Coordinates of C-alpha atoms in Angstrom, one line a residue:
M1 CA 22.2 -4.0 -5.7
T2 CA 21.9 -8.1 -6.1
T3 CA 19.4 -10.4 -4.2
T4 CA 18.7 -14.0 -4.2
S5 CA 15.9 -15.5 -1.8
T6 CA 17.9 -15.7 0.8
E7 CA 20.3 -12.3 0.6
L8 CA 19.8 -8.5 -0.4
V9 CA 22.9 -6.0 -0.4
L10 CA 22.4 -2.2 -1.1
D11 CA 24.4 0.2 -2.8
G12 CA 21.4 3.1 -2.3
N13 CA 20.0 2.5 -5.8
G14 CA 18.6 -0.5 -6.7
L15 CA 16.3 -1.2 -3.3
H16 CA 12.7 -2.2 -5.3
L17 CA 9.5 -2.3 -3.6
T18 CA 9.2 -6.1 -3.9
D19 CA 12.2 -6.1 -1.5
V20 CA 11.4 -4.2 0.9
A21 CA 7.9 -6.3 1.1
A22 CA 9.6 -9.2 1.2
V23 CA 11.9 -7.8 4.2
A24 CA 9.0 -6.4 5.8
R25 CA 7.1 -9.4 5.6
R26 CA 8.9 -11.5 6.5
D27 CA 8.3 -14.1 3.4
A28 CA 10.9 -16.0 4.0
P29 CA 14.8 -15.9 5.7
I30 CA 16.3 -12.9 4.0
S31 CA 19.8 -11.6 5.2
V32 CA 20.5 -8.3 4.6
S33 CA 24.5 -6.5 3.5
I34 CA 26.3 -3.5 2.3
A35 CA 27.5 -3.8 -0.7
P36 CA 31.7 -3.3 -0.6
V37 CA 31.9 -0.6 -3.1
A38 CA 29.1 1.4 -0.8
Q39 CA 31.4 0.8 2.1
A40 CA 34.3 2.2 0.3
G41 CA 32.2 5.6 -0.8
M42 CA 30.4 5.9 2.3
S43 CA 34.2 5.9 4.5
E44 CA 34.9 8.7 1.7
S45 CA 32.2 10.8 2.7
V46 CA 33.8 10.1 6.6
L47 CA 37.1 11.2 6.0
L48 CA 35.8 14.3 4.2
K49 CA 33.4 15.2 7.1
N50 CA 36.5 15.2 9.5
E51 CA 38.8 17.0 7.2
L52 CA 36.2 19.6 7.3
L53 CA 36.0 19.4 10.7
E54 CA 39.1 19.9 11.5
T55 CA 38.8 23.5 9.8
G56 CA 36.9 25.2 11.9
I57 CA 34.3 26.0 9.3
P58 CA 30.2 26.1 10.5
I59 CA 28.9 23.0 9.3
Y60 CA 24.8 22.4 9.6
G61 CA 23.8 20.3 12.2
V62 CA 27.1 19.3 13.1
T63 CA 28.8 21.7 14.2
T64 CA 25.5 24.3 14.3
G65 CA 22.6 23.8 16.1
F66 CA 18.9 22.7 13.9
G67 CA 16.6 24.1 12.5
D68 CA 16.0 27.8 13.3
S69 CA 19.5 27.3 16.0
V70 CA 22.0 27.3 12.5
N71 CA 23.1 30.8 13.3
R72 CA 24.5 28.7 16.9
Q73 CA 27.5 27.6 16.1
I74 CA 29.5 25.5 18.3
A75 CA 33.1 23.6 19.0
P76 CA 34.1 20.7 16.8
S77 CA 34.7 18.7 20.4
K78 CA 30.7 19.0 20.5
A79 CA 29.7 17.8 17.7
A80 CA 29.7 14.1 18.8
A81 CA 27.3 14.9 21.9
L82 CA 25.0 17.1 20.2
Q83 CA 23.8 13.5 17.7
R84 CA 22.5 12.3 21.3
N85 CA 21.0 15.2 22.4
L86 CA 19.1 15.7 18.4
I87 CA 17.7 12.1 19.0
L88 CA 16.7 12.6 22.6
Y89 CA 14.2 16.0 22.2
H90 CA 12.8 14.6 19.2
L91 CA 11.3 11.5 21.3
N92 CA 7.8 13.2 21.7
G93 CA 5.6 11.0 19.0
V94 CA 1.6 10.3 19.7
G95 CA -0.7 7.8 18.5
P96 CA -0.6 3.9 17.5
I97 CA 2.8 2.3 17.6
A98 CA 3.3 1.8 13.5
T99 CA 2.9 -2.5 12.3
P100 CA 6.0 -4.8 12.9
E101 CA 5.9 -4.3 9.1
V102 CA 6.3 -0.9 9.0
A103 CA 9.4 -0.9 10.9
R104 CA 11.6 -3.2 9.1
A105 CA 10.2 -1.3 5.6
T106 CA 11.6 1.6 7.3
M107 CA 14.9 0.4 9.2
L108 CA 15.4 -1.4 5.6
I109 CA 15.1 2.0 3.4
R110 CA 17.1 3.9 5.9
A111 CA 19.7 1.9 5.8
N112 CA 19.9 1.9 2.1
C113 CA 19.6 5.7 1.8
L114 CA 22.3 6.1 4.0
T115 CA 24.8 3.3 1.7
R116 CA 24.4 5.9 -0.5
G117 CA 27.5 7.8 0.7
P118 CA 27.0 11.5 0.6
S119 CA 25.7 11.2 4.2
A120 CA 28.6 10.3 5.9
V121 CA 27.9 7.7 8.5
R122 CA 30.7 5.4 8.7
P123 CA 29.4 1.7 7.7
E124 CA 29.7 0.3 11.3
V125 CA 26.6 2.3 12.0
V126 CA 24.9 1.1 9.1
A127 CA 25.8 -2.6 9.7
T128 CA 24.6 -2.1 13.0
L129 CA 21.0 -0.9 12.0
L130 CA 20.9 -3.9 9.7
R131 CA 22.0 -6.4 12.7
H132 CA 19.0 -4.9 14.4
L133 CA 16.9 -6.1 11.2
D134 CA 18.6 -9.3 10.9
E135 CA 17.6 -10.1 15.2
D136 CA 14.0 -8.5 14.5
I137 CA 14.7 -5.8 17.5
L138 CA 12.4 -3.7 15.9
P139 CA 12.2 0.2 17.8
L140 CA 8.3 1.0 18.7
I141 CA 7.5 4.0 16.3
P142 CA 4.4 6.1 17.2
E143 CA 2.8 7.0 13.9
R144 CA 1.7 10.9 13.9
G145 CA 4.7 13.7 14.0
S146 CA 6.1 14.1 11.7
L147 CA 5.6 17.0 9.5
G148 CA 7.1 14.9 6.0
A149 CA 10.0 17.7 5.3
S150 CA 12.9 18.0 7.8
G151 CA 12.6 14.0 6.7
D152 CA 10.6 12.3 9.5
L153 CA 12.5 13.6 11.7
V154 CA 10.0 11.6 14.5
P155 CA 9.4 9.0 14.0
L156 CA 13.5 7.5 12.7
C157 CA 14.8 8.9 16.0
Y158 CA 12.5 6.1 17.8
V159 CA 15.0 3.9 15.4
A160 CA 18.0 6.0 16.2
A161 CA 17.1 5.7 19.8
A162 CA 17.1 2.2 19.7
L163 CA 20.5 1.9 17.7
I164 CA 21.7 3.7 20.8
G165 CA 20.4 2.0 23.5
E166 CA 17.1 4.3 23.9
G167 CA 13.9 4.1 24.5
E168 CA 11.5 0.7 23.6
V169 CA 11.9 -2.2 20.9
R170 CA 9.8 -4.8 20.3
Y171 CA 11.7 -8.3 20.7
R172 CA 10.7 -11.9 20.5
G173 CA 7.4 -10.8 21.2
A174 CA 7.6 -8.9 24.0
T175 CA 8.4 -4.5 24.7
R176 CA 11.0 -4.8 25.9
P177 CA 13.8 -2.2 27.5
A178 CA 16.3 -1.4 24.0
L179 CA 19.8 -1.7 25.6
D180 CA 18.0 -5.3 27.6
A181 CA 17.4 -6.6 24.0
L182 CA 20.2 -5.5 22.7
R183 CA 22.4 -6.7 25.2
E184 CA 20.4 -10.6 24.6
A185 CA 20.9 -10.4 21.0
G186 CA 25.0 -9.8 21.4
I187 CA 24.6 -6.0 19.8
A188 CA 26.5 -3.1 21.1
P189 CA 25.0 0.5 20.8
V190 CA 26.4 2.9 18.7
A191 CA 28.3 5.6 19.6
L192 CA 27.0 8.3 17.3
G193 CA 30.0 10.4 15.8
P194 CA 29.1 14.2 14.1
K195 CA 26.7 14.3 11.4
E196 CA 25.9 10.6 12.4
G197 CA 22.6 10.9 14.5
L198 CA 21.0 13.7 11.8
A199 CA 21.6 11.3 9.6
L200 CA 19.8 8.6 10.5
I201 CA 16.7 11.1 11.4
N202 CA 16.8 13.2 8.8
G203 CA 15.2 11.6 5.9
T204 CA 11.5 10.3 4.5
S205 CA 11.9 6.2 5.0
F206 CA 9.5 6.1 7.5
T207 CA 7.3 7.9 4.8
A208 CA 8.7 5.7 2.1
A209 CA 8.1 2.5 4.4
F210 CA 4.3 3.3 4.6
A211 CA 4.3 4.3 0.3
A212 CA 6.3 1.0 -0.4
L213 CA 4.1 -1.0 1.2
A214 CA 0.5 0.4 -0.1
L215 CA 1.9 0.1 -3.5
T216 CA 2.3 -3.2 -3.5
D217 CA -1.0 -3.9 -1.5
A218 CA -2.5 -1.7 -3.9
A219 CA -1.3 -4.1 -7.1
E220 CA -3.1 -6.5 -5.0
L221 CA -6.7 -4.9 -4.8
A222 CA -6.1 -3.6 -8.7
Y223 CA -6.3 -7.3 -9.8
A224 CA -9.3 -8.4 -6.6
A225 CA -11.1 -5.9 -8.5
D226 CA -11.0 -7.5 -11.6
V227 CA -11.9 -10.6 -10.2
A228 CA -14.8 -8.8 -8.9
T229 CA -15.7 -7.3 -11.7
A230 CA -16.0 -10.3 -13.7
M231 CA -17.6 -12.2 -11.2
T232 CA -20.5 -9.4 -11.0
C233 CA -20.4 -9.5 -14.7
E234 CA -21.3 -13.2 -14.1
A235 CA -24.1 -12.3 -11.3
L236 CA -26.1 -10.4 -12.9
L237 CA -26.1 -11.9 -17.0
G238 CA -23.8 -9.4 -17.9
N239 CA -22.9 -8.3 -21.1
A240 CA -19.4 -9.3 -22.0
S241 CA -19.2 -7.0 -24.7
H242 CA -18.1 -4.6 -23.3
F243 CA -14.5 -5.6 -22.5
H244 CA -13.7 -5.8 -26.0
P245 CA -10.6 -5.3 -27.0
F246 CA -11.9 -2.7 -30.1
V247 CA -13.4 -0.7 -26.9
H248 CA -10.3 -0.1 -25.5
A249 CA -7.7 -0.2 -28.4
N250 CA -9.7 2.8 -29.1
K251 CA -9.1 5.0 -25.8
P252 CA -5.2 3.2 -24.7
H253 CA -5.0 4.2 -21.6
P254 CA -2.6 1.0 -20.5
G255 CA -4.3 0.0 -17.3
Q256 CA -7.9 0.9 -18.7
G257 CA -7.1 -1.7 -21.6
A258 CA -4.8 -3.9 -18.9
S259 CA -8.0 -4.2 -17.3
A260 CA -10.4 -4.7 -19.5
A261 CA -8.4 -8.3 -20.8
L262 CA -8.3 -9.7 -17.7
I263 CA -11.5 -9.6 -16.8
R264 CA -12.1 -11.1 -20.9
E265 CA -9.8 -14.0 -19.6
L266 CA -11.3 -13.9 -16.4
L267 CA -14.6 -14.8 -18.0
A268 CA -13.4 -16.8 -20.7
G269 CA -15.9 -19.9 -20.7
S270 CA -18.6 -18.3 -18.7
K271 CA -22.3 -19.5 -19.8
L272 CA -23.6 -17.1 -17.9
T273 CA -22.5 -14.2 -19.8
T274 CA -24.1 -13.0 -22.9
S275 CA -22.8 -10.7 -25.2
Y276 CA -24.1 -8.1 -28.1
E277 CA -24.3 -10.7 -30.9
E278 CA -26.7 -12.8 -28.5
I279 CA -28.6 -10.1 -27.5
L280 CA -29.3 -9.6 -31.2
V281 CA -29.7 -12.9 -32.1
R282 CA -32.5 -13.5 -28.9
R283 CA -34.4 -10.1 -29.4
D284 CA -37.7 -9.9 -31.0
T285 CA -37.7 -7.4 -34.2
L286 CA -39.7 -4.2 -34.3
D287 CA -41.7 -5.9 -37.3
G288 CA -43.3 -2.5 -38.7
R289 CA -44.0 -1.1 -35.3
G290 CA -43.3 2.0 -33.8
F291 CA -41.9 1.0 -30.7
L292 CA -40.2 -1.7 -29.0
L293 CA -40.2 -2.5 -25.2
L294 CA -36.4 -4.8 -25.1
D295 CA -36.2 -7.5 -22.7
H296 CA -32.8 -7.1 -22.9
R297 CA -30.7 -4.1 -21.9
I298 CA -27.9 -3.9 -24.7
Q299 CA -25.7 -2.2 -22.3
D300 CA -25.2 -2.9 -18.8
K301 CA -25.4 -0.2 -16.0
Y302 CA -22.3 2.0 -15.0
S303 CA -20.6 0.2 -12.3
V304 CA -20.1 -2.6 -14.3
R305 CA -19.0 -1.0 -18.2
C306 CA -17.1 1.7 -17.0
A307 CA -15.2 -0.9 -14.5
P308 CA -12.0 -1.1 -16.6
H309 CA -11.6 3.2 -16.4
V310 CA -12.0 3.0 -13.4
N311 CA -9.9 0.5 -11.9
G312 CA -7.7 1.7 -15.2
V313 CA -6.9 5.2 -13.0
L314 CA -5.6 2.9 -10.3
R315 CA -3.3 0.8 -12.0
D316 CA -1.4 4.2 -14.3
S317 CA -1.1 5.0 -11.4
L318 CA 0.7 3.0 -10.2
E319 CA 2.8 2.7 -12.6
W320 CA 4.2 5.9 -11.7
T321 CA 3.7 6.6 -8.5
R322 CA 6.0 3.3 -8.0
R323 CA 8.7 5.1 -9.8
W324 CA 9.0 7.9 -7.7
V325 CA 8.6 5.9 -4.7
E326 CA 11.4 3.5 -6.2
T327 CA 13.7 6.9 -6.7
E328 CA 13.0 7.9 -3.0
I329 CA 13.7 4.8 -1.6
N330 CA 16.9 4.9 -3.6
S331 CA 18.3 8.5 -2.7
S332 CA 20.3 10.6 -0.2
T333 CA 17.5 12.2 1.4
D334 CA 19.4 14.2 4.3
N335 CA 21.1 17.1 4.8
P336 CA 23.8 18.0 4.4
L337 CA 25.4 16.3 1.3
F338 CA 29.1 15.3 1.5
A339 CA 30.6 15.6 -1.9
W340 CA 34.1 13.3 -1.5
E341 CA 34.7 13.3 -5.6
T342 CA 35.6 16.9 -5.3
G343 CA 35.9 17.3 -1.3
E344 CA 32.4 19.5 -1.6
L345 CA 30.0 20.3 1.4
H346 CA 26.5 20.7 0.1
H347 CA 23.7 21.8 1.9
G348 CA 20.2 21.5 0.5
G349 CA 16.5 20.0 1.1
N350 CA 16.5 16.7 0.0
F351 CA 14.2 15.5 3.7
Y352 CA 11.2 17.5 1.8
A353 CA 9.2 14.3 0.2
G354 CA 7.0 16.2 -2.1
H355 CA 7.1 13.4 -4.4
V356 CA 5.6 10.5 -2.2
G357 CA 3.4 13.1 -0.6
Q358 CA 1.6 13.8 -4.1
A359 CA 2.1 10.0 -4.8
M360 CA 0.0 8.5 -2.3
D361 CA -2.5 11.7 -2.5
S362 CA -2.8 10.4 -5.8
L363 CA -3.0 6.5 -5.0
K364 CA -5.8 7.3 -1.7
I365 CA -8.1 9.0 -4.8
A366 CA -7.6 5.8 -6.9
V367 CA -8.4 3.5 -4.3
A368 CA -11.2 5.2 -3.1
S369 CA -12.8 5.6 -6.4
L370 CA -12.4 1.6 -6.4
A371 CA -14.1 0.9 -3.2
D372 CA -17.5 3.2 -4.2
L373 CA -17.1 0.8 -7.7
L374 CA -17.3 -2.2 -5.8
D375 CA -19.5 -1.0 -2.9
R376 CA -22.3 -0.1 -6.4
Q377 CA -21.5 -3.5 -7.7
L378 CA -22.5 -5.3 -4.6
A379 CA -26.0 -2.8 -4.7
L380 CA -26.8 -4.5 -7.8
V381 CA -26.2 -7.4 -7.3
V382 CA -28.2 -7.5 -4.1
D383 CA -31.4 -6.0 -4.9
E384 CA -33.9 -7.8 -6.1
K385 CA -34.7 -4.7 -8.2
F386 CA -31.5 -5.3 -10.4
N387 CA -30.2 -8.1 -10.0
A388 CA -31.6 -10.1 -12.8
G389 CA -33.5 -12.7 -11.0
L390 CA -31.6 -13.6 -7.8
T391 CA -32.6 -13.8 -4.6
A392 CA -33.4 -10.6 -2.9
N393 CA -29.9 -9.6 -0.4
L394 CA -29.4 -13.4 -1.9
V395 CA -30.4 -15.1 0.6
A396 CA -30.5 -18.7 0.4
P397 CA -33.7 -19.7 -2.4
L398 CA -36.5 -21.7 -0.4
P399 CA -39.8 -22.6 -0.9
E400 CA -42.2 -20.3 0.5
S401 CA -44.0 -23.2 2.0
D402 CA -40.7 -23.8 4.1
R403 CA -40.9 -22.9 7.7
Q404 CA -37.7 -20.9 7.5
S405 CA -39.1 -18.3 4.2
G406 CA -39.2 -14.7 5.7
L407 CA -36.9 -14.8 8.4
H408 CA -33.7 -14.2 6.9
H409 CA -32.1 -11.2 5.1
G410 CA -29.1 -12.0 3.8
F411 CA -26.2 -9.9 2.7
K412 CA -28.5 -7.2 3.8
G413 CA -26.1 -6.0 7.0
M414 CA -23.0 -6.5 4.6
Q415 CA -24.3 -4.0 2.7
I416 CA -24.5 -1.5 5.0
A417 CA -21.3 -2.4 5.9
A418 CA -19.9 -1.9 2.7
S419 CA -21.5 1.2 2.6
A420 CA -20.3 2.5 5.8
V421 CA -16.6 1.5 4.8
T422 CA -16.7 2.6 1.2
A423 CA -17.9 6.6 2.9
E424 CA -14.6 6.0 5.2
A425 CA -12.0 5.6 2.3
L426 CA -13.5 8.3 0.8
G427 CA -13.6 10.5 3.5
L428 CA -9.9 10.1 4.6
S429 CA -8.6 10.7 0.0
G430 CA -9.2 14.7 0.4
P431 CA -5.5 15.2 0.2
A432 CA -2.8 15.7 3.0
T433 CA 0.2 17.8 1.1
V434 CA -2.3 21.1 0.5
L435 CA -2.0 21.2 4.3
S436 CA 1.2 22.6 5.1
R437 CA 1.6 24.9 7.9
S438 CA 4.7 27.1 9.2
T439 CA 6.4 25.7 12.2
E440 CA 9.7 26.1 13.7
S441 CA 10.4 29.5 14.4
H442 CA 9.4 29.9 10.4
N443 CA 12.5 27.3 9.5
Q444 CA 9.8 24.8 8.1
D445 CA 7.6 27.2 6.8
K446 CA 7.2 25.3 3.8
V447 CA 6.5 21.3 4.5
S448 CA 5.3 18.3 2.2
M449 CA 2.8 17.1 5.2
G450 CA 3.9 14.0 3.2
T451 CA 4.1 11.0 6.1
I452 CA -0.2 12.4 6.7
A453 CA -0.4 11.0 2.8
A454 CA 1.1 8.0 2.8
R455 CA -0.7 6.7 6.5
D456 CA -4.1 7.4 4.8
A457 CA -3.1 6.0 1.5
R458 CA -2.0 2.8 3.7
T459 CA -5.7 2.7 5.8
V460 CA -8.1 3.4 2.7
I461 CA -7.0 0.9 0.9
E462 CA -7.0 -1.5 4.0
L463 CA -10.7 -0.5 3.7
T464 CA -11.0 -0.5 0.3
R465 CA -9.8 -4.6 1.0
Q466 CA -12.5 -5.3 3.4
V467 CA -15.0 -3.5 1.2
T468 CA -13.4 -6.0 -1.8
A469 CA -13.8 -8.8 0.2
I470 CA -17.4 -7.9 1.5
H471 CA -18.3 -8.3 -2.6
L472 CA -16.5 -11.6 -3.2
I473 CA -18.2 -13.1 0.1
A474 CA -21.1 -12.1 -1.7
L475 CA -20.1 -12.6 -5.1
A476 CA -19.4 -16.5 -4.5
Q477 CA -23.4 -16.4 -3.1
A478 CA -24.4 -14.9 -6.2
I479 CA -22.4 -17.6 -8.0
D480 CA -23.7 -20.4 -6.0
I481 CA -26.9 -19.5 -6.7
R482 CA -26.6 -19.5 -10.6
G483 CA -25.0 -22.5 -10.6
A484 CA -21.6 -22.4 -10.2
A485 CA -20.0 -25.1 -13.3
Q486 CA -22.0 -22.6 -15.2
A487 CA -19.1 -20.1 -13.9
A488 CA -16.3 -19.0 -16.3
P489 CA -13.7 -21.3 -15.4
A490 CA -11.0 -18.8 -13.3
V491 CA -13.7 -18.1 -12.1
R492 CA -14.4 -21.0 -10.6
R493 CA -11.0 -21.4 -8.8
V494 CA -11.7 -17.8 -6.8
H495 CA -15.3 -19.7 -6.0
E496 CA -13.7 -22.6 -5.1
L497 CA -11.4 -20.8 -2.9
I498 CA -13.1 -18.4 -1.4
R499 CA -15.6 -21.5 -0.1
A500 CA -12.5 -23.5 1.2
H501 CA -12.5 -20.3 4.2
V502 CA -16.2 -18.7 3.8
P503 CA -19.3 -21.6 3.3
F504 CA -22.7 -21.1 1.8
T505 CA -24.8 -18.1 3.7
D506 CA -28.0 -20.7 4.1
R507 CA -29.2 -19.1 7.1
D508 CA -28.2 -15.2 8.5
R509 CA -25.5 -15.8 10.8
R510 CA -22.6 -13.1 11.6
M511 CA -20.1 -12.5 9.3
D512 CA -17.1 -10.3 9.8
R513 CA -14.7 -13.3 10.6
D514 CA -15.3 -14.5 7.1
I515 CA -15.0 -10.5 6.4
E516 CA -11.2 -11.1 7.8
R517 CA -10.9 -14.4 6.0
V518 CA -11.2 -12.4 2.7
A519 CA -9.3 -9.9 3.1
R520 CA -6.2 -11.8 3.9
L521 CA -6.4 -13.7 0.8
I522 CA -6.7 -10.2 -1.2
A523 CA -3.5 -9.3 0.3
D524 CA -1.5 -12.2 0.4
G525 CA -1.9 -12.7 -3.0
S526 CA -4.6 -16.1 -2.7
V527 CA -6.9 -14.4 -4.8
R528 CA -4.6 -13.4 -7.7
A529 CA -3.1 -17.0 -7.6
A530 CA -6.7 -19.0 -7.8
A531 CA -7.7 -17.1 -10.5
G532 CA -4.9 -17.7 -12.5
V533 CA -4.6 -15.4 -15.4
A534 CA -1.6 -13.2 -15.5
D535 CA -1.8 -9.7 -15.7
P536 CA 0.7 -7.8 -18.2
L537 CA 1.4 -4.4 -15.5
F538 CA 1.3 -6.3 -12.1
I539 CA 4.1 -5.3 -9.4
P540 CA 4.3 -8.6 -7.3
H541 CA 3.3 -8.6 -3.9
G542 CA 7.4 -9.1 -3.4

């Protein structure tokens, strides 16, 4: 696969998460096509399929029924009609409709998987799917209904239905009958050949779409969390020595080390933080006494001191989950598969989304733990018992004689919201992949539940982003109270970004829209860009 700023050429082997994010979010116009070498392989496998059909042998899902109905063989003349029926009887999804980003990611990943060749799908079928993507004709895909084994049968049926002109799509800002949208765009509905309906729906592309987008979003969260930790350290007049290279070199997890290094860089030039050495210089001495109460703690609380150890887990999880998901989106994930080089037909279970499910269950645990960390930091910053002289709940400082004194509660409500959202994220972090159910006459007797795991990961990331946004707004308030001029240059840049969208809170007011604005700044990479400090482990947004 090759890519430029405007073109993406699929060959089934080199699709990256950054490509998926860019196409899904339409960061720039991108034309997607099939590599000539991939088209040749696809055509060869179609020829093999047709040759095997002529022999009259049973081929799963082509001349047999589906699932437990595999023992019911049909004549080759019925093979095409069978594919249409397959799509229609799976149009039973429920729940909310997937976002346009997820729909685009699903279509791109499914197209890429089919260009590998063994699925025996004609190049023109995939080319039509890519035309849908280019015209932004998006199937309305219900989020619920997939077991993540035997592929995402129900969700992907909505993609396949749009291809044949069935169902409804989102087109030019409105919900339209698919056939009407195709006519307006000048696209002919696909007449499916043998195996092609099965190949379109018998894959993990819906699960993988959620996973791919979740990973790029989680990378932005990991960076924003380190920014929040640096700002917390400044707000609390904390000890920056906790992030010293020696400490983290002696527990050399890459993610932990990268997190600590980033926090150190973000704090460079700070006049608010202290160090162990500075504390020793300032301290009183025992001077022969048997006991001395220090006026400055030499260690900060765990939510500050151990922040790299928490975020490091997420960072290292991103590394291996990225590899697993990129393998998945460059795989043939349907059944059966045609080996045109040897003339063989193979039946298997590549539709099983076990790797993606395990990756997403792990990712959501790491992300939810990050929400918990930031919620604990926020609790320190707003509480006058722990915030090193900041105002209670970060209310704007006022003299007691001021008529407004005592009327305002600052960030008290924001902390309550952060705690509630954190609890929800933690509640969704339980593994979905352990919930296998036997179904479909016990043919699908062990399933991955990967789709649920991936959807949950998406939701946990959204919740954690909201917690992070609340925390960053509170930290901007704390930096203002301390004196922004004393903050580290990188922190000042983030502070300026937040202040460009959220004003200083000088009195009680609604803040829900502020949270939305800052959450968007995290999601689109603006917080990372404003900080201006490179992160060696960062997975780009798109």
